[in-house]
Coordinates of C-alpha atoms in Angstrom, one line a residue:
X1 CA 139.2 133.1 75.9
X2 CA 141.4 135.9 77.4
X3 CA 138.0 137.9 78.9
X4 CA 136.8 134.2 80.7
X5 CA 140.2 133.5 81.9
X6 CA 140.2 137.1 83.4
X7 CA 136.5 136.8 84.6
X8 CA 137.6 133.6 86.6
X9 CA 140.2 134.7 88.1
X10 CA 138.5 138.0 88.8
X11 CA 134.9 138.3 88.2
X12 CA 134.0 134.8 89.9
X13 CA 132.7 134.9 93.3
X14 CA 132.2 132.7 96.3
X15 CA 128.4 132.9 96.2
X16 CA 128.6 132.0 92.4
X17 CA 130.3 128.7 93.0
X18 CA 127.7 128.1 96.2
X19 CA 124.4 129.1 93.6
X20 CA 126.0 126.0 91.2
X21 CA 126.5 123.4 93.9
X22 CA 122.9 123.7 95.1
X23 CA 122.1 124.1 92.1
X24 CA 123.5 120.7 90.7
X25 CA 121.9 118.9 94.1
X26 CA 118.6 120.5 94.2
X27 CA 118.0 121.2 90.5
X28 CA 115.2 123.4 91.6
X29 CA 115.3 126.8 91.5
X30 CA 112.9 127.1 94.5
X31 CA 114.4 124.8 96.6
X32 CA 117.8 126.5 96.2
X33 CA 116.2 129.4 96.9
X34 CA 114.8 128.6 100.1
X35 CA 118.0 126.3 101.4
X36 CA 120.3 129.8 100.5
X37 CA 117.5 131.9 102.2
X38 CA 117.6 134.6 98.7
X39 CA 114.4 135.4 96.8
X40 CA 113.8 133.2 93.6
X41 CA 113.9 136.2 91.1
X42 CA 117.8 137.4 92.6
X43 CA 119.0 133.5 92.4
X44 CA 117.9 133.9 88.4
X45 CA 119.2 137.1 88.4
X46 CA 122.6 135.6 89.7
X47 CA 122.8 132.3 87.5
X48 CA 121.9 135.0 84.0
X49 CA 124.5 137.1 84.9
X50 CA 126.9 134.3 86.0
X51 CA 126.0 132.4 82.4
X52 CA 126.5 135.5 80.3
X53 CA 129.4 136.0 81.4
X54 CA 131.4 132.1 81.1
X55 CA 129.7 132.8 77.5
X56 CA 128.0 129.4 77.8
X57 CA 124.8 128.1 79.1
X58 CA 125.3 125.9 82.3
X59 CA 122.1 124.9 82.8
X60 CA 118.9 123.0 80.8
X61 CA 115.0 122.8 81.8
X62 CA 113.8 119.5 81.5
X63 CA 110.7 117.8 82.8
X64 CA 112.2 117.4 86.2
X65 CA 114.1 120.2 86.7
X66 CA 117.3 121.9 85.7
X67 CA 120.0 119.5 84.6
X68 CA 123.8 121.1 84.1
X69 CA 125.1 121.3 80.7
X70 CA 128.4 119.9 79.5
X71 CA 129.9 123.6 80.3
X72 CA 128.0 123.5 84.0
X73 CA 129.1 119.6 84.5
X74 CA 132.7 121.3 84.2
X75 CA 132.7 124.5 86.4
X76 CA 130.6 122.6 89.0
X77 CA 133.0 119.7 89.6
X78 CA 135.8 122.6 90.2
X79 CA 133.4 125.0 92.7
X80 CA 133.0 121.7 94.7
X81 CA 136.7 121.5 95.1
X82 CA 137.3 124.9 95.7
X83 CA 134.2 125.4 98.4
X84 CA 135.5 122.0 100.2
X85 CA 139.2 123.0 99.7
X86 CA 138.1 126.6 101.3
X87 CA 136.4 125.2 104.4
X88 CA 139.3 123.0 105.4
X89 CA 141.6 125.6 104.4
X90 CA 140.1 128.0 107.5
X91 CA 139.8 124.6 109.7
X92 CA 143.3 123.6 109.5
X93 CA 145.0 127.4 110.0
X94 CA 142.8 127.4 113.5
X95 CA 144.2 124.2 114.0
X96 CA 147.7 125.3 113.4
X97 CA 146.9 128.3 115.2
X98 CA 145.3 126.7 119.0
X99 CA 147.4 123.6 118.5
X100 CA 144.7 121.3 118.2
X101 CA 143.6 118.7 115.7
X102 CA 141.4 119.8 112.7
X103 CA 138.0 120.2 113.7
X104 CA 135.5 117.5 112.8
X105 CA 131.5 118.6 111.5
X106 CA 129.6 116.2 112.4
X107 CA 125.1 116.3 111.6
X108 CA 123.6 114.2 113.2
X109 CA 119.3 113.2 113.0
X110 CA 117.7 113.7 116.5
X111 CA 117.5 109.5 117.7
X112 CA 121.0 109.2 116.9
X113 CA 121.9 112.0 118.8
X114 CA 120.5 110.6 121.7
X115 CA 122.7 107.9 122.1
X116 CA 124.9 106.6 119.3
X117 CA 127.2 109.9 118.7
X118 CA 127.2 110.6 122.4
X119 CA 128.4 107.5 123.0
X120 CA 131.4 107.9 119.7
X121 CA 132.3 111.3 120.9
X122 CA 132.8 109.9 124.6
X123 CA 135.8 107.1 123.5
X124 CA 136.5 109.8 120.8
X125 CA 137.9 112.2 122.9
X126 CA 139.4 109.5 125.5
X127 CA 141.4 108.4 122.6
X128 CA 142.4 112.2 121.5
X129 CA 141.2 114.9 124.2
X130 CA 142.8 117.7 121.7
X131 CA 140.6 117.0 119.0
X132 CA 137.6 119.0 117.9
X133 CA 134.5 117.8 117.2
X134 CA 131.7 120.3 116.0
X135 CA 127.9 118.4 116.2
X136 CA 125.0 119.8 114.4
X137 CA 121.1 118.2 114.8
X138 CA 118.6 118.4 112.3
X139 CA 116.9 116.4 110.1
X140 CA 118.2 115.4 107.0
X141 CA 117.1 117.5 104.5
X142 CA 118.9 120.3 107.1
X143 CA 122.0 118.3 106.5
X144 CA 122.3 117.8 103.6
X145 CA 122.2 121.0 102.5
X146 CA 125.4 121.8 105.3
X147 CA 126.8 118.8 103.5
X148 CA 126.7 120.3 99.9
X149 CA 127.8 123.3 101.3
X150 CA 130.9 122.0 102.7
X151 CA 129.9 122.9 106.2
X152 CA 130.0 119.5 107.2
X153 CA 132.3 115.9 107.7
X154 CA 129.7 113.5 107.5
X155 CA 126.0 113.0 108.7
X156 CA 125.2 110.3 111.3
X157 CA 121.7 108.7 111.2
X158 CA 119.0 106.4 109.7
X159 CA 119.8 106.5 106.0
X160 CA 117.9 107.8 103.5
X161 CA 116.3 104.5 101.2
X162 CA 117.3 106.8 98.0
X163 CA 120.1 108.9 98.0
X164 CA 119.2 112.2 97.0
X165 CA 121.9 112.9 94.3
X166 CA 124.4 110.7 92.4
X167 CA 127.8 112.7 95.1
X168 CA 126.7 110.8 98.0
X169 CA 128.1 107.9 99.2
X170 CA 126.9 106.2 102.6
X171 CA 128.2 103.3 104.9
X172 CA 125.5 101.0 107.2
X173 CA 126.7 100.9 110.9
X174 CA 124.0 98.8 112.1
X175 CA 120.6 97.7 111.5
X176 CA 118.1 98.8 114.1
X177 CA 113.8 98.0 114.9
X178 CA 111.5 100.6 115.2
X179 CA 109.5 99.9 118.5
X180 CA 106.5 101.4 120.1
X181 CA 106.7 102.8 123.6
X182 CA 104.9 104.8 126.0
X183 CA 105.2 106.2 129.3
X184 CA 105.9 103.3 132.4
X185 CA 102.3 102.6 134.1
X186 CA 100.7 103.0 130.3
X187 CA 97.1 100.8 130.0
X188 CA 98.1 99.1 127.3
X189 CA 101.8 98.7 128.5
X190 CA 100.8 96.6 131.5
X191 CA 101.1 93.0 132.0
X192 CA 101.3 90.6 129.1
X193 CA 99.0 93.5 127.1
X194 CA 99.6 92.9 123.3
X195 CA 97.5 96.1 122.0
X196 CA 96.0 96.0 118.4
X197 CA 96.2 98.4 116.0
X198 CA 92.5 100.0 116.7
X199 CA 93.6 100.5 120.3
X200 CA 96.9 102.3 119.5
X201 CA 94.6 104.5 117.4
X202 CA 92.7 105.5 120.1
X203 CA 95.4 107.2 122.2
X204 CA 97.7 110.6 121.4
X205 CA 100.4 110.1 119.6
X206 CA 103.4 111.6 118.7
X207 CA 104.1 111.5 114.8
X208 CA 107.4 112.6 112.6
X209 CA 107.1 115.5 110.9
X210 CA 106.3 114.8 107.3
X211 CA 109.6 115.4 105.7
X212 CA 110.8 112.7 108.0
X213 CA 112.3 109.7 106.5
X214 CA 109.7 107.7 109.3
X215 CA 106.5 109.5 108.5
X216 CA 105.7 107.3 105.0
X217 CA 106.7 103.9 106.2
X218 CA 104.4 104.7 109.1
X219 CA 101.1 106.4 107.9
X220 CA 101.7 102.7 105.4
X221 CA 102.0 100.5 108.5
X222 CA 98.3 102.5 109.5
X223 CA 97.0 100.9 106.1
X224 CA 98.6 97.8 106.2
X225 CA 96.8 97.0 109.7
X226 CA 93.7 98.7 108.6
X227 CA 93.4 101.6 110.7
X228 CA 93.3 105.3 110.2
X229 CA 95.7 107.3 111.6
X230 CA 95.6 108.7 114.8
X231 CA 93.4 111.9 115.5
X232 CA 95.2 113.5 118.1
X233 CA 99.0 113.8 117.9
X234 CA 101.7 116.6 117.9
X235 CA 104.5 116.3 115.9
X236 CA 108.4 116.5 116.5
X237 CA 111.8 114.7 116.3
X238 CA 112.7 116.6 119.2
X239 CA 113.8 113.4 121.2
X240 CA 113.4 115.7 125.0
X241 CA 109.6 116.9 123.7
X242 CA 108.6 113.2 122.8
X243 CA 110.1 112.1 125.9
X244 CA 108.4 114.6 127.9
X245 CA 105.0 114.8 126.3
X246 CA 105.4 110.9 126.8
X247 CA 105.8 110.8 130.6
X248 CA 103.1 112.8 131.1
X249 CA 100.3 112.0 129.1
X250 CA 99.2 108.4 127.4
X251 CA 101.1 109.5 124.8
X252 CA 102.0 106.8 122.1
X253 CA 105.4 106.9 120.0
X254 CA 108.1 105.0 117.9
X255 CA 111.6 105.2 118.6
X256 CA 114.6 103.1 117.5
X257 CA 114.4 99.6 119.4
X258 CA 118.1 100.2 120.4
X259 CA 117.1 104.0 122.3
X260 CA 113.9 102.1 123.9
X261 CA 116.3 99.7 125.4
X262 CA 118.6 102.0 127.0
X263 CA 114.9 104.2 128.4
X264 CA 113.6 100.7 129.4
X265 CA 116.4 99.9 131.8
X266 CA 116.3 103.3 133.5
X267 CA 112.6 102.9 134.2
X268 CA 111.4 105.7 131.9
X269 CA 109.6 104.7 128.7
X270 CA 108.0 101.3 128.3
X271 CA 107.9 99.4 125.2
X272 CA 104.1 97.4 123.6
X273 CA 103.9 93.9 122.5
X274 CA 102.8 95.5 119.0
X275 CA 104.6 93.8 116.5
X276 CA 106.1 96.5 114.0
X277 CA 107.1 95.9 110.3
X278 CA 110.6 97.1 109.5
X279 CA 110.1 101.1 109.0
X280 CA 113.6 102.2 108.1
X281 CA 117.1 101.6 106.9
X282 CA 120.1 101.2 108.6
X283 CA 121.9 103.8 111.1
X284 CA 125.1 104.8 109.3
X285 CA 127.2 107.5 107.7
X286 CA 126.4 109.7 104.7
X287 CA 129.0 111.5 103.0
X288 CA 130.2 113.7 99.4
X289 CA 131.9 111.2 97.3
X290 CA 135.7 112.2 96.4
X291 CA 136.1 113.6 100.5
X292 CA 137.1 111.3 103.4
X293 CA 133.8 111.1 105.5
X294 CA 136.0 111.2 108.5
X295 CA 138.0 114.3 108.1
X296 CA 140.9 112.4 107.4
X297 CA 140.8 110.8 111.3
X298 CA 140.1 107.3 111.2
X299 CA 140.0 107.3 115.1
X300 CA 136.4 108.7 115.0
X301 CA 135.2 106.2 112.2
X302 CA 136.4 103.6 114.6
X303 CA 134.9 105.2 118.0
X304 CA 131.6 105.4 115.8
X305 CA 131.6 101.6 114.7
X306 CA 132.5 100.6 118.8
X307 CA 129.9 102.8 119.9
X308 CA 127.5 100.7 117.8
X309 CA 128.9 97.6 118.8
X310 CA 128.9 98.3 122.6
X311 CA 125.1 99.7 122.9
X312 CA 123.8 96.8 120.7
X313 CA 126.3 94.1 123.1
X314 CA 123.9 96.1 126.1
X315 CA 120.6 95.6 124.7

């Protein structure tokens, strides 16, 4: 007992506690390889060493994956406390320090980022100009590891239709279409056009990347109308290269209904008279359960729900 009491207060290490939280999310040794950008064979090297010496296996293969032990349920629950505890600790000294307001980490997917958080951070810091706000685009699998890390509030975006571990918890702001759009002047946006699904298969297209949550629901929507998917298409969530590429080529793409609105009335994009099948979940928040998703300022949870409620009132 004596030599695991010293090697904790000791021996333990920041990147131990790290390697066990992505460890405990992913439950792939791979995978946390990769997201902590360290060679597979020195992340085994580092949970051995860190197992022999807490004297107890942490954790189990099983057909899906590693699964903590008992022992690892234990020291896991603690290195999420101490990593979050750790990253507010360094957020609230420069706080005390400049004589602002804690800083608030926000991720945010790329069609939210367009419009919704711009919008929140805009009454945001109306409503407290000595705030901080700290934004970070990606896509959610990007996130998500910054969430489990601690380097992260909350995440802004289309939620995922499974969480991807049990610590998440997630609240629906708003539920929004997925439209089809192309540039103003398109052939098949003219007029009282209603283009089918062959036709829309003729043109470029610009597709989600496949770890998107949209790529699935769409490639299914292909089937569903029974069509292949488009030849010719790039692919990006990169909302300035789909707006781009769209303007000047004839270009095909899906964007929330709400952000085709808001293009619509400034004369950039125009939407088709496709009728789409509901693609995604709600817009919304996803945070780690036990930690206020809001970084303990409920001014930018509200900002966040008016921002919603004021773009949807304009479209």
């Amino acid at each position: 007992m004596a030599k695991l009491d010293w090697y904790i207060r000791a021996g333990l290490k920041l990147r131990h506690l790290q390697v066990l939280v992505a460890l405990d999310d992913l439950r792939h040794q791979g995978k946390v390889a990769t997201a902590m950008n360290v060679t597979q064979p020195a992340l085994s090297r580092t949970l051995s060493d860190l197992q022999a010496a807490m004297g107890h296996v942490l954790f189990e293969r099983t057909g899906r994956g590693l699964r903590p032990t008992p022992y690892g349920e234990c020291l896991i629950r603690h290195a999420r406390k101490v990593l979050q505890d750790l990253s507010e600790a360094g957020e609230e000294l420069h706080a005390l320090a400049t004589g602002t307001s804690r800083k608030i980490r926000v991720g945010v997917l790329p069609a939210s980022a367009g419009w919704l958080l711009p919008k929140a951070l805009m009454l945001f810091k109306h409503a407290s100009p000595k705030s901080s706000i700290m934004v970070r685009e990606a896509t959610m699998d990007v996130l998500l590891g910054e969430l489990r890390l601690g380097h992260l509030d909350l995440i802004v975006g289309t939620l995922p239709s499974q969480l991807a571990a049990t610590n998440l918890e997630e609240k629906a702001l708003f539920e929004d279409a997925t439209m089809l759009v192309a540039r103003n002047g398109h052939p098949l946006a003219r007029g009282d056009c209603r283009p089918t699904w062959r036709q829309l298969v003729e043109c470029p297209w610009v597709l989600p990347p496949h770890d998107s949550l949209l790529r699935q629901p769409l490639l299914t929507a292909f089937e569903v109308n029974g069509v292949e998917p488009p030849i010719s298409f790039i692919e990006t969530l990169s909302l300035n290269v789909t707006l781009a590429y769209l303007q000047g080529s004839d270009a095909i793409a899906t964007l929330p209904a709400s952000l085709v609105h808001k293009y619509a009335e400034l004369g950039t994009l125009a939407p088709l008279r496709t009728e789409m099948p509901r693609l995604v979940r709600p817009v919304g928040l996803l945070w780690l359960r036990g930690h206020s998703p809001y970084a303990g300022d409920p001014t930018f949870a509200e900002c966040l729900e008016q921002a919603a409620q004021e773009l949807f009132i304009g479209t």
